[in-house]
mmCIF file of C-alpha atoms in Angstrom:
data_model
loop_
_atom_site.group_PDB
_atom_site.id
_atom_site.type_symbol
_atom_site.label_atom_id
_atom_site.label_comp_id
_atom_site.label_asym_id
_atom_site.label_seq_id
_atom_site.Cartn_x
_atom_site.Cartn_y
_atom_site.Cartn_z
ATOM 1 C CA MET A 1001 0.000 0.001 0.001
ATOM 2 C CA THR A 1002 1.424 3.346 -1.042
ATOM 3 C CA GLY A 1003 1.352 6.008 1.648
ATOM 4 C CA LYS A 1004 0.555 9.655 1.103
ATOM 5 C CA PRO A 1005 3.494 11.916 0.298
ATOM 6 C CA ARG A 1006 5.092 13.378 3.380
ATOM 7 C CA GLY A 1007 4.738 17.090 3.972
ATOM 8 C CA SER A 1008 8.334 17.839 3.006
ATOM 9 C CA ASP A 1009 7.864 15.918 -0.242
ATOM 10 C CA VAL A 1010 4.785 17.945 -1.112
ATOM 11 C CA LYS A 1011 6.627 21.195 -0.345
ATOM 12 C CA GLU A 1012 9.498 20.207 -2.627
ATOM 13 C CA ARG A 1013 7.106 19.194 -5.385
ATOM 14 C CA LEU A 1014 5.264 22.492 -5.139
ATOM 15 C CA VAL A 1015 8.520 24.420 -5.453
ATOM 16 C CA GLU A 1016 9.588 22.274 -8.411
ATOM 17 C CA ALA A 1017 6.202 22.815 -10.040
ATOM 18 C CA ALA A 1018 6.463 26.572 -9.555
ATOM 19 C CA VAL A 1019 9.945 26.627 -11.095
ATOM 20 C CA ARG A 1020 8.694 24.566 -14.030
ATOM 21 C CA LEU A 1021 5.694 26.832 -14.626
ATOM 22 C CA LEU A 1022 7.914 29.882 -14.341
ATOM 23 C CA ALA A 1023 10.178 28.521 -17.077
ATOM 24 C CA ASP A 1024 7.331 27.444 -19.334
ATOM 25 C CA SER A 1025 4.894 30.313 -18.980
ATOM 26 C CA GLY A 1026 6.580 33.174 -17.121
ATOM 27 C CA PRO A 1027 5.765 34.814 -13.790
ATOM 28 C CA GLU A 1028 2.080 35.235 -14.623
ATOM 29 C CA ALA A 1029 1.729 31.446 -14.258
ATOM 30 C CA LEU A 1030 2.726 31.555 -10.593
ATOM 31 C CA GLN A 1031 -0.763 31.115 -9.216
ATOM 32 C CA ALA A 1032 -1.722 28.854 -6.331
ATOM 33 C CA ARG A 1033 -4.308 26.992 -8.389
ATOM 34 C CA LYS A 1034 -1.954 26.264 -11.274
ATOM 35 C CA ILE A 1035 0.957 25.249 -9.052
ATOM 36 C CA ALA A 1036 -1.187 22.920 -6.957
ATOM 37 C CA ALA A 1037 -2.700 21.347 -10.061
ATOM 38 C CA GLU A 1038 0.820 20.497 -11.279
ATOM 39 C CA VAL A 1039 1.270 18.142 -8.318
ATOM 40 C CA GLY A 1040 -2.293 16.814 -8.330
ATOM 41 C CA ALA A 1041 -3.355 18.734 -5.246
ATOM 42 C CA SER A 1042 -5.909 21.365 -4.366
ATOM 43 C CA THR A 1043 -5.098 25.012 -3.838
ATOM 44 C CA MET A 1044 -5.231 24.378 -0.090
ATOM 45 C CA ALA A 1045 -1.886 22.540 -0.357
ATOM 46 C CA VAL A 1046 -0.125 25.854 -0.956
ATOM 47 C CA TYR A 1047 -1.625 27.311 2.205
ATOM 48 C CA THR A 1048 -1.120 24.153 4.253
ATOM 49 C CA HIS A 1049 2.579 23.862 3.471
ATOM 50 C CA PHE A 1050 3.566 27.503 2.947
ATOM 51 C CA GLY A 1051 0.838 29.607 4.524
ATOM 52 C CA GLY A 1052 0.324 31.389 1.218
ATOM 53 C CA MET A 1053 1.879 32.309 -2.089
ATOM 54 C CA ALA A 1054 4.381 34.779 -0.602
ATOM 55 C CA ALA A 1055 6.243 32.047 1.277
ATOM 56 C CA LEU A 1056 6.105 29.723 -1.717
ATOM 57 C CA LEU A 1057 7.649 32.410 -3.920
ATOM 58 C CA ASP A 1058 10.343 32.932 -1.287
ATOM 59 C CA ALA A 1059 11.080 29.189 -1.513
ATOM 60 C CA VAL A 1060 11.313 29.521 -5.306
ATOM 61 C CA ALA A 1061 13.836 32.339 -4.825
ATOM 62 C CA TRP A 1062 15.941 30.174 -2.504
ATOM 63 C CA GLU A 1063 15.855 27.425 -5.133
ATOM 64 C CA GLY A 1064 17.344 29.931 -7.556
ATOM 65 C CA PHE A 1065 20.132 30.693 -5.089
ATOM 66 C CA ARG A 1066 20.660 26.962 -4.513
ATOM 67 C CA ARG A 1067 21.236 26.445 -8.231
ATOM 68 C CA LEU A 1068 23.586 29.418 -8.364
ATOM 69 C CA SER A 1069 25.534 28.043 -5.393
ATOM 70 C CA ALA A 1070 25.790 24.622 -7.022
ATOM 71 C CA ASN A 1071 27.150 26.080 -10.262
ATOM 72 C CA LEU A 1072 29.690 28.251 -8.443
ATOM 73 C CA ALA A 1073 30.752 25.288 -6.298
ATOM 74 C CA ALA A 1074 31.398 23.287 -9.464
ATOM 75 C CA VAL A 1075 34.258 25.646 -10.389
ATOM 76 C CA THR A 1076 37.322 23.781 -9.123
ATOM 77 C CA PRO A 1077 39.787 26.109 -7.355
ATOM 78 C CA THR A 1078 43.209 26.455 -8.976
ATOM 79 C CA GLU A 1079 46.439 28.139 -7.958
ATOM 80 C CA ASP A 1080 45.217 31.323 -9.653
ATOM 81 C CA PRO A 1081 42.386 32.863 -7.611
ATOM 82 C CA VAL A 1082 41.777 35.619 -10.145
ATOM 83 C CA ALA A 1083 41.293 33.062 -12.911
ATOM 84 C CA ASP A 1084 38.889 31.259 -10.588
ATOM 85 C CA ILE A 1085 36.899 34.479 -10.188
ATOM 86 C CA VAL A 1086 36.651 34.765 -13.975
ATOM 87 C CA ALA A 1087 35.434 31.153 -14.190
ATOM 88 C CA MET A 1088 32.868 31.856 -11.453
ATOM 89 C CA SER A 1089 31.669 34.867 -13.428
ATOM 90 C CA LEU A 1090 31.011 32.548 -16.363
ATOM 91 C CA ALA A 1091 29.210 30.074 -14.087
ATOM 92 C CA TYR A 1092 27.131 32.961 -12.739
ATOM 93 C CA ARG A 1093 26.263 34.014 -16.276
ATOM 94 C CA HIS A 1094 25.305 30.488 -17.231
ATOM 95 C CA THR A 1095 22.959 30.224 -14.252
ATOM 96 C CA ALA A 1096 21.098 33.314 -15.418
ATOM 97 C CA ARG A 1097 20.972 32.261 -19.067
ATOM 98 C CA GLU A 1098 19.847 28.751 -18.154
ATOM 99 C CA HIS A 1099 16.721 30.065 -16.423
ATOM 100 C CA PRO A 1100 16.366 33.857 -16.727
ATOM 101 C CA GLU A 1101 12.872 33.887 -15.208
ATOM 102 C CA LEU A 1102 14.048 32.091 -12.067
ATOM 103 C CA PHE A 1103 17.109 34.335 -11.886
ATOM 104 C CA ALA A 1104 14.885 37.430 -11.954
ATOM 105 C CA VAL A 1105 12.537 36.099 -9.280
ATOM 106 C CA THR A 1106 15.475 35.039 -7.113
ATOM 107 C CA PHE A 1107 16.944 38.501 -6.851
ATOM 108 C CA SER A 1108 13.644 40.375 -6.784
ATOM 109 C CA ARG A 1109 12.572 38.492 -3.634
ATOM 110 C CA SER A 1110 15.922 38.248 -1.823
ATOM 111 C CA LYS A 1111 15.269 40.636 1.032
ATOM 112 C CA GLY A 1112 16.059 40.622 4.729
ATOM 113 C CA ARG A 1113 19.439 40.826 6.432
ATOM 114 C CA SER A 1114 22.335 42.097 4.372
ATOM 115 C CA LEU A 1115 25.111 39.792 3.203
ATOM 116 C CA ALA A 1116 27.493 41.615 5.527
ATOM 117 C CA GLU A 1117 25.266 40.866 8.532
ATOM 118 C CA ILE A 1118 24.833 37.221 7.562
ATOM 119 C CA VAL A 1119 28.544 36.652 6.931
ATOM 120 C CA ALA A 1120 29.485 38.398 10.174
ATOM 121 C CA ALA A 1121 27.004 36.271 12.144
ATOM 122 C CA GLY A 1122 28.261 33.056 10.573
ATOM 123 C CA ASP A 1123 24.666 32.134 9.811
ATOM 124 C CA PRO A 1124 24.633 31.248 6.120
ATOM 125 C CA ASN A 1125 21.629 31.030 3.858
ATOM 126 C CA GLU A 1126 21.482 30.218 0.172
ATOM 127 C CA GLY A 1127 22.235 33.786 -0.887
ATOM 128 C CA SER A 1128 25.267 34.158 1.344
ATOM 129 C CA THR A 1129 26.458 30.667 0.398
ATOM 130 C CA ALA A 1130 26.598 31.703 -3.250
ATOM 131 C CA PHE A 1131 28.427 34.915 -2.342
ATOM 132 C CA GLY A 1132 30.767 32.892 -0.141
ATOM 133 C CA TYR A 1133 32.364 31.159 -3.121
ATOM 134 C CA LEU A 1134 33.292 34.515 -4.643
ATOM 135 C CA LEU A 1135 34.394 35.831 -1.260
ATOM 136 C CA GLY A 1136 36.645 32.802 -0.747
ATOM 137 C CA ALA A 1137 38.407 33.345 -4.070
ATOM 138 C CA THR A 1138 38.767 37.047 -3.287
ATOM 139 C CA GLU A 1139 40.331 36.242 0.089
ATOM 140 C CA ARG A 1140 42.881 34.038 -1.693
ATOM 141 C CA ALA A 1141 43.613 36.855 -4.154
ATOM 142 C CA VAL A 1142 44.272 39.236 -1.246
ATOM 143 C CA GLU A 1143 46.486 36.683 0.510
ATOM 144 C CA ALA A 1144 48.459 36.189 -2.711
ATOM 145 C CA GLY A 1145 49.020 39.939 -3.029
ATOM 146 C CA ARG A 1146 46.948 40.147 -6.206
ATOM 147 C CA PHE A 1147 44.248 42.321 -4.627
ATOM 148 C CA HIS A 1148 44.651 45.054 -2.014
ATOM 149 C CA GLY A 1149 42.324 45.993 0.834
ATOM 150 C CA GLU A 1150 39.638 44.014 2.629
ATOM 151 C CA PRO A 1151 38.158 40.931 0.911
ATOM 152 C CA PHE A 1152 34.473 41.617 1.608
ATOM 153 C CA PRO A 1153 34.156 44.977 -0.189
ATOM 154 C CA ALA A 1154 36.346 43.689 -3.027
ATOM 155 C CA ALA A 1155 34.114 40.623 -3.466
ATOM 156 C CA ALA A 1156 31.024 42.831 -3.271
ATOM 157 C CA GLN A 1157 32.402 45.018 -6.074
ATOM 158 C CA LEU A 1158 33.076 41.948 -8.196
ATOM 159 C CA TRP A 1159 29.583 40.587 -7.536
ATOM 160 C CA SER A 1160 28.097 43.967 -8.484
ATOM 161 C CA GLY A 1161 30.006 44.059 -11.746
ATOM 162 C CA VAL A 1162 29.137 40.514 -12.789
ATOM 163 C CA HIS A 1163 25.499 40.835 -11.742
ATOM 164 C CA GLY A 1164 25.167 44.094 -13.636
ATOM 165 C CA TYR A 1165 26.534 42.551 -16.817
ATOM 166 C CA VAL A 1166 24.353 39.445 -16.488
ATOM 167 C CA THR A 1167 21.230 41.487 -15.776
ATOM 168 C CA LEU A 1168 21.802 43.660 -18.829
ATOM 169 C CA GLU A 1169 22.561 40.689 -21.059
ATOM 170 C CA THR A 1170 19.569 38.591 -19.997
ATOM 171 C CA SER A 1171 17.349 41.650 -20.420
ATOM 172 C CA GLY A 1172 18.451 41.858 -24.054
ATOM 173 C CA HIS A 1173 20.301 45.170 -23.809
ATOM 174 C CA PHE A 1174 23.307 43.829 -25.698
ATOM 175 C CA GLY A 1175 21.163 42.526 -28.559
ATOM 176 C CA GLN A 1176 22.074 39.261 -30.232
ATOM 177 C CA ARG A 1177 25.834 39.727 -30.174
ATOM 178 C CA GLN A 1178 27.706 36.442 -29.941
ATOM 179 C CA GLN A 1179 31.050 37.689 -28.621
ATOM 180 C CA ASP A 1180 29.920 39.351 -25.409
ATOM 181 C CA VAL A 1181 31.807 36.991 -23.071
ATOM 182 C CA GLU A 1182 35.204 37.667 -24.632
ATOM 183 C CA ALA A 1183 34.430 41.277 -25.581
ATOM 184 C CA ILE A 1184 32.686 42.428 -22.400
ATOM 185 C CA LEU A 1185 32.474 40.040 -19.438
ATOM 186 C CA VAL A 1186 36.070 38.775 -19.287
ATOM 187 C CA PRO A 1187 37.560 42.241 -19.984
ATOM 188 C CA LEU A 1188 35.268 43.600 -17.251
ATOM 189 C CA GLY A 1189 36.763 41.089 -14.838
ATOM 190 C CA VAL A 1190 40.275 42.033 -15.920
ATOM 191 C CA THR A 1191 39.555 45.742 -15.485
ATOM 192 C CA MET A 1192 38.077 45.180 -12.016
ATOM 193 C CA ALA A 1193 41.034 43.014 -10.992
ATOM 194 C CA ILE A 1194 43.421 45.792 -12.002
ATOM 195 C CA GLY A 1195 41.349 48.280 -10.058
ATOM 196 C CA LEU A 1196 41.565 46.039 -6.992
ATOM 197 C CA GLY A 1197 45.360 46.036 -7.164
ATOM 198 C CA ASP A 1198 46.395 43.400 -9.696
ATOM 199 C CA THR A 1199 48.956 44.154 -12.393
ATOM 200 C CA VAL A 1200 47.782 44.548 -15.965
ATOM 201 C CA GLU A 1201 49.832 41.578 -17.162
ATOM 202 C CA ALA A 1202 48.732 39.229 -14.372
ATOM 203 C CA ALA A 1203 45.076 40.226 -14.690
ATOM 204 C CA ARG A 1204 45.092 39.621 -18.445
ATOM 205 C CA ARG A 1205 46.737 36.221 -18.025
ATOM 206 C CA SER A 1206 44.151 35.272 -15.417
ATOM 207 C CA GLY A 1207 41.345 36.417 -17.682
ATOM 208 C CA GLU A 1208 42.596 34.189 -20.475
ATOM 209 C CA SER A 1209 43.220 31.321 -18.081
ATOM 210 C CA GLY A 1210 39.788 31.594 -16.479
ATOM 211 C CA LEU A 1211 38.042 31.602 -19.852
ATOM 212 C CA ALA A 1212 40.088 28.665 -21.119
ATOM 213 C CA GLY A 1213 39.539 26.780 -17.877
ATOM 214 C CA TRP A 1214 35.813 27.320 -18.111
ATOM 215 C CA HIS A 1215 35.754 25.842 -21.602
ATOM 216 C CA ARG A 1216 37.766 22.818 -20.407
ATOM 217 C CA ALA A 1217 36.114 22.248 -17.053
ATOM 218 C CA ASP A 1218 33.502 19.647 -16.304
ATOM 219 C CA VAL A 1219 31.312 22.416 -14.896
ATOM 220 C CA SER A 1220 30.691 23.837 -18.363
ATOM 221 C CA SER A 1221 29.513 20.515 -19.766
ATOM 222 C CA SER A 1222 27.760 19.238 -16.641
ATOM 223 C CA ILE A 1223 25.469 22.279 -16.455
ATOM 224 C CA GLY A 1224 24.904 22.412 -20.202
ATOM 225 C CA THR A 1225 27.069 25.375 -21.043
ATOM 226 C CA ASP A 1226 26.201 27.462 -24.043
ATOM 227 C CA GLU A 1227 29.532 29.238 -23.936
ATOM 228 C CA GLY A 1228 30.679 27.548 -27.091
ATOM 229 C CA ASN A 1229 28.088 29.651 -28.887
ATOM 230 C CA ALA A 1230 28.785 32.809 -26.976
#
């Protein structure tokens, strides 16, 4: 005899259904009735397990951060932390291009304590976990003498630059150009690295190394990279 799905299973299925509907039909499809129907349940399931749509949408946002964290974690650290930051930038971009609707919802609903407060308290959540990968590479760059100053503000500047590029690209502001990674994103990383204290020569080498490493790495194939067409 098959038992009823446990509460946690239903919650996960509702989140998965919401992510699926978001990808297929856009944010207008995120309605309690439609999401519940995807898992063969009544609308009451949304309220039973989440208390309402607001909490369910928050869970969808955390799923977006979880996917971002997983893609950043798949970038294997090397002896060149700046090259690793470039590779993480490409993983970040892929996450957004893979599911732009989820990416938009993730950052539109990520409110609450600041990253600085969460990191200082040592109380990670999915958003700070994703940032932590970039922060870790930045700390290594500071320790190696490649970057100057404190790691947190440097990592925050890098995050801001990458997120700005990705947001503009996924919104279509760069048109249908196919060379944006090598013409814009990687040079942006090089420019920011120089601004943070790296030498021009070292930053350029790391930019080339990070791009080449991304093309070679398992991360690019395991998450279905489209960088070969970028």
